[in-house]
Coordinates of C-alpha atoms and ligand atoms in Angstrom, one line a residue:
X1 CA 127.5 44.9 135.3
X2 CA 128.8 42.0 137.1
X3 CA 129.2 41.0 141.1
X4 CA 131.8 38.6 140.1
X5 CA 135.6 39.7 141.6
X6 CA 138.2 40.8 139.7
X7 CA 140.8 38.2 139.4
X8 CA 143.5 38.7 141.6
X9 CA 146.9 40.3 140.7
X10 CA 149.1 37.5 141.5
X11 CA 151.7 38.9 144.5
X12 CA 155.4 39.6 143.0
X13 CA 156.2 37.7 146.6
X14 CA 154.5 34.2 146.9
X15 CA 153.1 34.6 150.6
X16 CA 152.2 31.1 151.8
X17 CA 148.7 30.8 153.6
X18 CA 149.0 31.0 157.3
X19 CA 148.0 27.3 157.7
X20 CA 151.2 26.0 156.4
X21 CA 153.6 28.8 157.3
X22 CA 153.8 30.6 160.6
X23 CA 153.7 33.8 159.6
X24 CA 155.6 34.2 162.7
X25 CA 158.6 32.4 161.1
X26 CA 158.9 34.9 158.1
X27 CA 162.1 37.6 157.9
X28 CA 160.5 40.3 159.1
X29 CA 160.8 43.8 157.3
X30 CA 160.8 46.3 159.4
X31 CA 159.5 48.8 156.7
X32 CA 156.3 50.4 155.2
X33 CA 154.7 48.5 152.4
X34 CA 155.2 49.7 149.0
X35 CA 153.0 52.8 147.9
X36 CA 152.8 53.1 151.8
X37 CA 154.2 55.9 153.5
X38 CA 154.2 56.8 157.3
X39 CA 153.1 60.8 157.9
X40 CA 155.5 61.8 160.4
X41 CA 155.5 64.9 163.6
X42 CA 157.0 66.9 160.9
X43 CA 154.7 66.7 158.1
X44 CA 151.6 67.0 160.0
X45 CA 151.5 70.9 161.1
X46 CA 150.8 71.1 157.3
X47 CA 148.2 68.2 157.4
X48 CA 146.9 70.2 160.4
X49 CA 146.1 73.7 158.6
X50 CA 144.4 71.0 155.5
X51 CA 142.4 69.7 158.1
X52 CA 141.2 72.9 159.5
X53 CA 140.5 74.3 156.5
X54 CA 138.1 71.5 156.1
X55 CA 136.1 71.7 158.8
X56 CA 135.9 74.7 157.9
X57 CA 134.3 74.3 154.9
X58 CA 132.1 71.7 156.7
X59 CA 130.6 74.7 159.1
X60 CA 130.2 77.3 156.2
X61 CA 128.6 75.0 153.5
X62 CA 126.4 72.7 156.5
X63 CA 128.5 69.5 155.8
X64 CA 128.0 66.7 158.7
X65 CA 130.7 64.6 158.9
X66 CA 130.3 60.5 158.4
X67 CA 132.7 58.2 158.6
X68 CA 132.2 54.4 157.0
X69 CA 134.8 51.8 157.4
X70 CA 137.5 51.1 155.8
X71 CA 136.6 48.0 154.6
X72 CA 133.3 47.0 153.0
X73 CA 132.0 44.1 150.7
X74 CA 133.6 44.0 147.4
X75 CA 130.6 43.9 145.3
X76 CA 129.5 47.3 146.7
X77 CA 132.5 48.5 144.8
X78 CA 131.9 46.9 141.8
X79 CA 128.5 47.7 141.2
X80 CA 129.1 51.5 142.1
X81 CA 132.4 51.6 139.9
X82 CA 131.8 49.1 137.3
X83 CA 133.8 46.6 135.8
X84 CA 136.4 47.7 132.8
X85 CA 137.9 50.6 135.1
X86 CA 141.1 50.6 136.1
X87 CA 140.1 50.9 139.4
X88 CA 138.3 47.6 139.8
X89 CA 140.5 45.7 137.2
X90 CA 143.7 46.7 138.4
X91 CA 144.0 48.8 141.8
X92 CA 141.0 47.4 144.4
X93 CA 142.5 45.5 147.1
X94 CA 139.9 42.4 147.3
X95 CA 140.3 39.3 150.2
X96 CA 138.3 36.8 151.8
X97 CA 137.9 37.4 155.4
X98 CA 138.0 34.3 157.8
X99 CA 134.1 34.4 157.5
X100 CA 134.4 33.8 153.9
X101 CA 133.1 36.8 153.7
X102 CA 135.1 38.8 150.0
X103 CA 135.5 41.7 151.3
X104 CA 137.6 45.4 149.3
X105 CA 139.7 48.1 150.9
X106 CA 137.6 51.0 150.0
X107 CA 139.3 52.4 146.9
X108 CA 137.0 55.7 147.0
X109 CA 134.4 57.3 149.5
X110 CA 131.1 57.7 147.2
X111 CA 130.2 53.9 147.2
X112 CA 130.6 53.5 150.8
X113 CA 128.5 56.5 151.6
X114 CA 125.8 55.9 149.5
X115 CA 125.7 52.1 151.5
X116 CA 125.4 54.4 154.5
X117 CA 122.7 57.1 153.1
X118 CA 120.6 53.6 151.8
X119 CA 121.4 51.5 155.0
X120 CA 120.4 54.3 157.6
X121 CA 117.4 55.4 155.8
X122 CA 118.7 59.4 155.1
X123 CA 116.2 59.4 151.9
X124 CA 113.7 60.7 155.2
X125 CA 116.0 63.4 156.1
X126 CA 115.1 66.7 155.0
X127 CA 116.7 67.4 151.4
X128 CA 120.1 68.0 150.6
X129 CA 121.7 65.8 152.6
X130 CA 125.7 66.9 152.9
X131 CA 128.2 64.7 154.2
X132 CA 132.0 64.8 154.6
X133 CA 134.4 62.3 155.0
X134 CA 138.1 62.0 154.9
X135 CA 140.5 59.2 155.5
X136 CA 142.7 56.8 153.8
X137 CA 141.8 55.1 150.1
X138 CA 143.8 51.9 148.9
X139 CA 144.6 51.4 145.4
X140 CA 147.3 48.9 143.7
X141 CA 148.6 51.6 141.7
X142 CA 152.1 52.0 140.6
X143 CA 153.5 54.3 143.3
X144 CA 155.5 57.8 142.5
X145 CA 156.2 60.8 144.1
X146 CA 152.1 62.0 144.6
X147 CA 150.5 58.2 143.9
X148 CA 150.3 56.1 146.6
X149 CA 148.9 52.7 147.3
X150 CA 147.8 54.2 150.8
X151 CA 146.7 57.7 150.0
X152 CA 143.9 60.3 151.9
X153 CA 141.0 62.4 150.3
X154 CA 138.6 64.5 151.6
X155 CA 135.0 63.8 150.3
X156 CA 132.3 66.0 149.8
X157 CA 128.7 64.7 148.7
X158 CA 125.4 66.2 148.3
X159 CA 122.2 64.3 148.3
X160 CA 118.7 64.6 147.1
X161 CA 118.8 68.0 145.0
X162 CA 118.7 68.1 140.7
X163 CA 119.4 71.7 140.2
X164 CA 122.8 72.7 138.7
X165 CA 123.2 75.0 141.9
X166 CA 124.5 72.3 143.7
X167 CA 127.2 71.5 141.4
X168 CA 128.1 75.0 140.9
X169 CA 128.2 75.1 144.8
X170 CA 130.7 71.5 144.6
X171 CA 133.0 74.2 142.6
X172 CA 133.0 76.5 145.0
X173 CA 133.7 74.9 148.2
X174 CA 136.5 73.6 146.3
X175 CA 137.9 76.5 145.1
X176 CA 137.5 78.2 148.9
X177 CA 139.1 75.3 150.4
X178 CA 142.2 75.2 147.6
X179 CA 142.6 79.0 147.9
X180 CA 142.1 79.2 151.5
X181 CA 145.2 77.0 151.6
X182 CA 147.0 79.4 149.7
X183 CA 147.0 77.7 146.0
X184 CA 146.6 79.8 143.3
X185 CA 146.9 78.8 139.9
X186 CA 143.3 76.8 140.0
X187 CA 142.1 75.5 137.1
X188 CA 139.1 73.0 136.9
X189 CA 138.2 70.8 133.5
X190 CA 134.6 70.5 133.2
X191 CA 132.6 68.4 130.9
X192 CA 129.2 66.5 130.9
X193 CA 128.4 63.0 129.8
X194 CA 125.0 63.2 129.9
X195 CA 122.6 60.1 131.0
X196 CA 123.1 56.7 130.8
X197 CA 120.6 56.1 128.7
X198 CA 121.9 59.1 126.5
X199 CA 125.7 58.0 126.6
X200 CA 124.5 54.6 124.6
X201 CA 124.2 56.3 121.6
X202 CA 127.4 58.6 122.4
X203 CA 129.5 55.3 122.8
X204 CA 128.5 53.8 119.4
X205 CA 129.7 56.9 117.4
X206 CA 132.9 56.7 119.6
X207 CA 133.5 53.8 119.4
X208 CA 132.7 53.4 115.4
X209 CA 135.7 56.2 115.7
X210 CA 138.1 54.6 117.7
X211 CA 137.7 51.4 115.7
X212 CA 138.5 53.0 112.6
X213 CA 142.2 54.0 114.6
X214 CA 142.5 51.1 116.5
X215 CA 145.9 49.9 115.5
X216 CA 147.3 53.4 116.8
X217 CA 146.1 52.5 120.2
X218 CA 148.2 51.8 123.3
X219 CA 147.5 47.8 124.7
X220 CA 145.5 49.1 127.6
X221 CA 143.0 51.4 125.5
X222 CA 142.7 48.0 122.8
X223 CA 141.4 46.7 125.7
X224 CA 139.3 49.6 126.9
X225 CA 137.7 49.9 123.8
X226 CA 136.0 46.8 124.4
X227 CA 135.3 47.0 128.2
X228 CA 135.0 51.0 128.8
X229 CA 135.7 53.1 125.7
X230 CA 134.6 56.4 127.1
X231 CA 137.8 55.6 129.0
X232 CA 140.3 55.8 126.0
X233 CA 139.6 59.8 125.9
X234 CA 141.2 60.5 128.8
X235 CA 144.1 57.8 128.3
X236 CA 147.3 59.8 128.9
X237 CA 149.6 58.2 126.3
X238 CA 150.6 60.6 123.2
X239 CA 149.1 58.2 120.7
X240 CA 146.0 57.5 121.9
X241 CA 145.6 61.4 122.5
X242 CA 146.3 61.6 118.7
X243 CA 143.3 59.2 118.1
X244 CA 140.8 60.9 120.6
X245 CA 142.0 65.0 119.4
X246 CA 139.1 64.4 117.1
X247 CA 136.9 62.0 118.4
X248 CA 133.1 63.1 118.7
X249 CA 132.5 64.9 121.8
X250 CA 129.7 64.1 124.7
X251 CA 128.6 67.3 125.3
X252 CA 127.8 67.1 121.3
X253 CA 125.3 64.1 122.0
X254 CA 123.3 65.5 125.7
X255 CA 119.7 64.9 125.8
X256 CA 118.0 67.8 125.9
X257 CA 117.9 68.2 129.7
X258 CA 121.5 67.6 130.2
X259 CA 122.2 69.9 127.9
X260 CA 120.4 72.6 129.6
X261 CA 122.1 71.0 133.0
X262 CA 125.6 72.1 131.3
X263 CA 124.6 75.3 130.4
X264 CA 123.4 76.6 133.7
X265 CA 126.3 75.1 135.5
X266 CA 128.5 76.8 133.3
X267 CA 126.6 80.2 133.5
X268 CA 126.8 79.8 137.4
X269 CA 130.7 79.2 137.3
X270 CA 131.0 82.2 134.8
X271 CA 128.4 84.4 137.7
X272 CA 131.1 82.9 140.3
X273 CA 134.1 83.9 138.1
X274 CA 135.9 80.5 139.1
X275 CA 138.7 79.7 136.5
X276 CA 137.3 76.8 134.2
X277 CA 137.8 74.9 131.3
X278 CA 135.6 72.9 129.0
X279 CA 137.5 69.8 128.7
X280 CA 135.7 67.5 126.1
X281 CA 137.7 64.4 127.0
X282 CA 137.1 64.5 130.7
X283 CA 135.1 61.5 131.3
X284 CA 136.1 60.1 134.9
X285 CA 135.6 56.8 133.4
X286 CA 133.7 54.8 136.8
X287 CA 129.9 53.9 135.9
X288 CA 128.0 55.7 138.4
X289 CA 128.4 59.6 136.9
X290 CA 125.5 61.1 135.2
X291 CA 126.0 64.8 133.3
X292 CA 128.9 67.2 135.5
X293 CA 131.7 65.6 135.4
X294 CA 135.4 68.1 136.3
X295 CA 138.5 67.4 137.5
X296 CA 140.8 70.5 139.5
X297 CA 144.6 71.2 138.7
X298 CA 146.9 73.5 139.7
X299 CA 148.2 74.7 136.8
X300 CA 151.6 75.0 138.2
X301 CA 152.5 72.0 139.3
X302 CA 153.8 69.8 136.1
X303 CA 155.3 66.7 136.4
X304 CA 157.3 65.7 133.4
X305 CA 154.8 68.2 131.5
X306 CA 151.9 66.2 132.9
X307 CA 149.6 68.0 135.4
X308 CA 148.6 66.3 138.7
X309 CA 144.9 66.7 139.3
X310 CA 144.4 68.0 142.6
X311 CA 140.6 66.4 143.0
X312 CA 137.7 65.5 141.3
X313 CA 134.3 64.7 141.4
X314 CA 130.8 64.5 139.3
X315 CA 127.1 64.1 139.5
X316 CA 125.9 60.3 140.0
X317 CA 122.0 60.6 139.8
X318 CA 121.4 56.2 139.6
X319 CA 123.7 55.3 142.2
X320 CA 121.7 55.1 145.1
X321 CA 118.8 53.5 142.9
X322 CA 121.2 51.0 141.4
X323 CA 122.0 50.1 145.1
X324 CA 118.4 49.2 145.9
X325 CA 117.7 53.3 147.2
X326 CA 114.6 55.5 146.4
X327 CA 115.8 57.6 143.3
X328 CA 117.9 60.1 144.6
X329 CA 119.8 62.1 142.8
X330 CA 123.5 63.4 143.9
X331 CA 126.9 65.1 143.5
X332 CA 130.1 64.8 144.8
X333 CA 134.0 65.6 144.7
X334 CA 137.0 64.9 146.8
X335 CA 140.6 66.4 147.0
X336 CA 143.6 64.5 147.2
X337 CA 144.7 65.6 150.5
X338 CA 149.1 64.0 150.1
X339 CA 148.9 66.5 147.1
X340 CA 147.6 68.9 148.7
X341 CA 149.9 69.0 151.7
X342 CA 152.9 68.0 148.9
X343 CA 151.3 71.2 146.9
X344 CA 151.8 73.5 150.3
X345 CA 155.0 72.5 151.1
X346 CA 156.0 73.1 147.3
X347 CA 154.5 76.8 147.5
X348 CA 155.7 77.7 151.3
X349 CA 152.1 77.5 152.3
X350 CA 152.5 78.6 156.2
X351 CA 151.9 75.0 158.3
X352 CA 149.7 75.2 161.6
X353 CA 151.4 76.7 164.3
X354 CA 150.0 74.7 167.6
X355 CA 149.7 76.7 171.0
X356 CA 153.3 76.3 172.5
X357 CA 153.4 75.5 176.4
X358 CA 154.4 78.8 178.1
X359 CA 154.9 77.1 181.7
X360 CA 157.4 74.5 182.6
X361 CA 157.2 72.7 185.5
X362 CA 160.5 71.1 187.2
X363 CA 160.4 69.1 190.3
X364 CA 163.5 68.3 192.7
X365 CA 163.4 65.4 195.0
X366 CA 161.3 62.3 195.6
X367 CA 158.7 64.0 197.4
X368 CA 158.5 66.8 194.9
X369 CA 158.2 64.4 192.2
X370 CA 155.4 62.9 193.8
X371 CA 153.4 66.2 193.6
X372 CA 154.1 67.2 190.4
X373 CA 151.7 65.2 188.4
X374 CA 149.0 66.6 190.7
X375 CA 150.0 70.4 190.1
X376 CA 150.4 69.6 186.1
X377 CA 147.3 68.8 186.2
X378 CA 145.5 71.4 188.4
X379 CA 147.1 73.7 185.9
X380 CA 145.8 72.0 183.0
X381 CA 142.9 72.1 184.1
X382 CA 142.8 76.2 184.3
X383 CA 143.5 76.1 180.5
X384 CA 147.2 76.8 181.2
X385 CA 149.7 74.3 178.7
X386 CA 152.4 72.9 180.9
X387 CA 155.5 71.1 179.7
X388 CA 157.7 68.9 182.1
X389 CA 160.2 66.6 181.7
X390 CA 159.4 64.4 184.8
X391 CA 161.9 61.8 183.8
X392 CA 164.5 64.1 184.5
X393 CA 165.5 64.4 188.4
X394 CA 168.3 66.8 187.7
X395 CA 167.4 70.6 188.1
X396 CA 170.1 71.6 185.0
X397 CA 168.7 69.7 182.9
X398 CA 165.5 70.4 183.4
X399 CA 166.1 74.1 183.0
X400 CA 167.7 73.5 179.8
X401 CA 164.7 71.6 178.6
X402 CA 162.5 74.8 180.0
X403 CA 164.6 77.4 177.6
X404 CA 164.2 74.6 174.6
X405 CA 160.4 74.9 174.8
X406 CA 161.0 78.3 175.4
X407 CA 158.5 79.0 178.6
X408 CA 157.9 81.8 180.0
X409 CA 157.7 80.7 183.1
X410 CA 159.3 77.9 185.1
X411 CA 157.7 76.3 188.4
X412 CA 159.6 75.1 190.5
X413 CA 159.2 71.9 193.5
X414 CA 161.9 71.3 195.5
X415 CA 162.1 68.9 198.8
X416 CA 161.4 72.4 201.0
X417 CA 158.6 73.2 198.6
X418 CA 157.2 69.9 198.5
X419 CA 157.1 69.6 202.5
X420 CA 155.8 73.4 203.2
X421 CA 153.4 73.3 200.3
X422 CA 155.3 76.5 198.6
X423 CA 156.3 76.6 194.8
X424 CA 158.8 79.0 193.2
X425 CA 157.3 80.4 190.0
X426 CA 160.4 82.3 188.0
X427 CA 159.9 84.6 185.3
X428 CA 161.9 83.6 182.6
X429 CA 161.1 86.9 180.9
X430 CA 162.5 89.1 183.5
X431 CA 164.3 86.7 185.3
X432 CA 162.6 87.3 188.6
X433 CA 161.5 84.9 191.0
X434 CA 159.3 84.5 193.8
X435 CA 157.6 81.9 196.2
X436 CA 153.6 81.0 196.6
X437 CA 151.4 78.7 198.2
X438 CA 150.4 75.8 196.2
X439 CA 146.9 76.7 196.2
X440 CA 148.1 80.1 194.8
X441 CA 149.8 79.0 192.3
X442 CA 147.2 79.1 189.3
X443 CA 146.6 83.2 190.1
X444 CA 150.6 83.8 190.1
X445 CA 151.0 82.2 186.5
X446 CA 148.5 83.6 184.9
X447 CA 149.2 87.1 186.3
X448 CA 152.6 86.7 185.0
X449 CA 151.4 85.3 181.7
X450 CA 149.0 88.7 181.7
X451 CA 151.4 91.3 182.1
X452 CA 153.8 89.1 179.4
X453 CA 151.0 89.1 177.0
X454 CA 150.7 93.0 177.8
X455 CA 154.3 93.5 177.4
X456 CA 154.1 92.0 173.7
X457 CA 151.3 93.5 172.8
X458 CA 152.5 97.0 173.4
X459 CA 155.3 96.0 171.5
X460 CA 158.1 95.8 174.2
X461 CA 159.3 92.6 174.1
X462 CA 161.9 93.2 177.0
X463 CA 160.7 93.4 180.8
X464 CA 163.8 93.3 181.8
Ligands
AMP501 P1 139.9 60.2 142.2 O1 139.1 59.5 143.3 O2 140.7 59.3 141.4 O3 139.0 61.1 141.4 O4 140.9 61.1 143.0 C1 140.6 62.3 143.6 C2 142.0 62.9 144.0 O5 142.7 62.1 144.9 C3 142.9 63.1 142.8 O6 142.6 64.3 142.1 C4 144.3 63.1 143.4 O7 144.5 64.4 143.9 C5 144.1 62.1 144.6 N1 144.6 60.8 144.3 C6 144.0 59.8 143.6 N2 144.7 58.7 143.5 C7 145.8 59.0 144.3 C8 146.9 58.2 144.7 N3 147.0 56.9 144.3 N4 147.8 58.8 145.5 C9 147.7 60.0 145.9 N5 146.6 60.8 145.6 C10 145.7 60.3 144.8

């Protein structure tokens, strides 16, 4: 493995450095970057339920949450991932910082958090050691609908425990979560790839195979062959699938304990009943995963025939070693959370529904106005959600904005009110209306709100 960098992709767009230029003096596009997309109000009620799912998860399974920057030395990459992987070849976004510093956009979680587990000493923590992250990944990818150059995922990882247990229990949070979320149609590929130390021997025979066939290769898997062959199995084009149908399998070359690893992973996903497949051309491809490797589709979500994998993960037992850690041993997955949400919308998967306002408060007058942001927030802090459209000094059109959020009750602060400390609280269920004391005011809503609730709940939606 190398530290050196990647060359860099030269940019389509020759951007001059900021010494000559002023940036400042560039046509400015007032528009995402490519791959990039913004996640607007509308989308995120479904981004909401993903999330709460999640955390969830987090609470059921004992997950702590971490978060790592965004940005870390490139190298840290590198050495986790590896060199010949499309990843680090093609996608990693790599720059030198002012410092001098060459510094990546994290393309994945796992390297980053096993910078953190090594940095802040967790090998002393008591064993496993489960962390969750989500945010955004960057990747130079060529964007389509589902593949983006900005894109999220929520990580799992599990520290410091062997036993296949733990990667039958990686299955099953991500079954809950997916099915949870209202997905059916899981399916996950499994397939093990054994030691590093095993998969030398593994690679010769492939490759001896693959070199027999080379001239039915695609360009990209020529090049694979020499820099990461295990990577030409899972290389999507027809021909090279033609090639690797019958190339020899991994799980066909496992040392002894790996092999016994596979076997009681797959006898506890059998125990669990989780819908799997052995999938001897699943190889994930970046250096740092040992034995369990497995993807998770839904099964009916083609595109153009080809499935989109929903997440993925494996065991990596030498990464935190290879980074200068204690031997510890580790697995991990993560779920594409834009596919997920694009997966929910697909099916009519329910969004989150957040707690609507039931009060609005309108105020009338300079001197009204004046108290209002007072009352708001005496209210607020009683737990009661209050809408107001305080830019608004006309009473119509606050009213109007009242029956848009569709409160139950308006408050009203006029210039009397405001001088005599009064506020008329109207039912907008029954229409009624009546006058309290400032001070009072908390006790008249949520009486209302009470006998409102009580109304619904005996099933009578009308007071009046
Ligand atoms: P990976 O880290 O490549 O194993 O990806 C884990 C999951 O993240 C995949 O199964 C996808 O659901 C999702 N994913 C990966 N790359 C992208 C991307 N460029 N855009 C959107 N989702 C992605």
């Amino acid at each position: 493995m190398t530290s050196e960098l990647p060359v860099k992709e030269s940019p389509k767009k020759k951007v001059s450095s900021p010494k000559k230029t002023s940036l400042s003096k560039e046509p400015l596009l007032v528009q995402t970057l490519r791959g990039m997309r913004d996640i607007l109000p509308d989308e995120q009620p479904h981004w909401e339920r993903l999330r709460r799912f999640l955390s969830n998860a987090c609470q059921e399974f004992g997950f702590q949450r971490i978060d790592t920057p965004l940005v870390e030395y490139a190298n840290l990459f590198i050495r986790s991932i590896g060199t010949g992987t499309d990843i680090i070849d093609k996608e990693i976004y790599c720059f030198e910082t002012r410092g001098g510093d060459r510094v990546a956009l994290r393309p994945e979680f796992t390297a980053g958090i096993a910078r953190a587990y090594i940095e802040h000493g967790m090998q002393s923590l008591p064993k496993p050691v489960k962390l969750f992250s989500t945010g955004p990944l960057y990747r130079y990818d060529r964007p389509q609908e589902g593949r983006y150059r900005e894109h999220w995922q929520a990580n799992f990882d599990i520290f410091g425990e062997s036993d296949p247990i733990l990667d039958a229990q990686i299955f099953q949070i991500a079954f809950r979560i997916l099915t949870q979320l209202g997905l059916k149609n899981i399916e996950f590929q499994v397939n093990s790839i054994g030691t590093p130390e095993g998969r030398k021997e593994y690679r010769k025979i492939l490759v001896r195979h693959l070199e027999s066939q080379r001239h039915k290769l695609c360009q990209n898997c020529k090049e694979r062959l020499v820099k990461n062959p295990l990577r030409v199995l899972d290389c999507k084009e027809e021909k090279c699938a033609q090639v690797t149908a019958n190339a020899p399998k991994s799980a066909d070359y496992l040392d002894a304990e790996s092999r016994e690893h596979f076997k009681t992973l797959l006898e506890y996903l059998d125990e669990l009943e989780l819908p799997y497949t052995v999938n001897p051309r699943l190889v994930r491809g970046l250096d740092y995963y040992t034995k369990t490797v497995f993807e998770i589709y839904s099964t009916n979500n083609d595109r153009d025939g080809k499935k989109a994998s929903l997440g993925g993960g494996g065991r990596y037992d030498g990464l935190i070693k290879s980074l200068g850690g204690e031997a510890t041993p580790a697995i991990g997955f993560a779920l594409g959370m834009d596919r997920l949400v694009l997966e929910m919308i697909r099916l009519g998967v329910k969004p989150y529904k957040e707690s609507r306002p039931k009060v609005f408060l309108a105020q009338l007058g300079d001197c009204a106005k004046k108290k209002s942001l007072r009352i708001f927030s005496e209210l607020q802090k009683n737990d009661i959600l209050v809408a107001e459209s305080f830019g608004r000094g006309n009473l119509k059109s606050q009213l109007r904005a009242a029956n848009r959020v569709n409160a139950e009750i308006t408050v009203i602060i006029g210039q009397k009110e405001a001088l005599d400390g009064t506020a008329i609280v109207k039912d907008m269920v029954s229409g009624t209306q009546e006058m309290v004391r400032q001070e009072k005011l908390f006790f008249a809503v949520k009486k209302i709100l009470k006998s409102n609730s009580q109304v619904n709940h005996n099933g009578n939606g009308n007071k009046k």
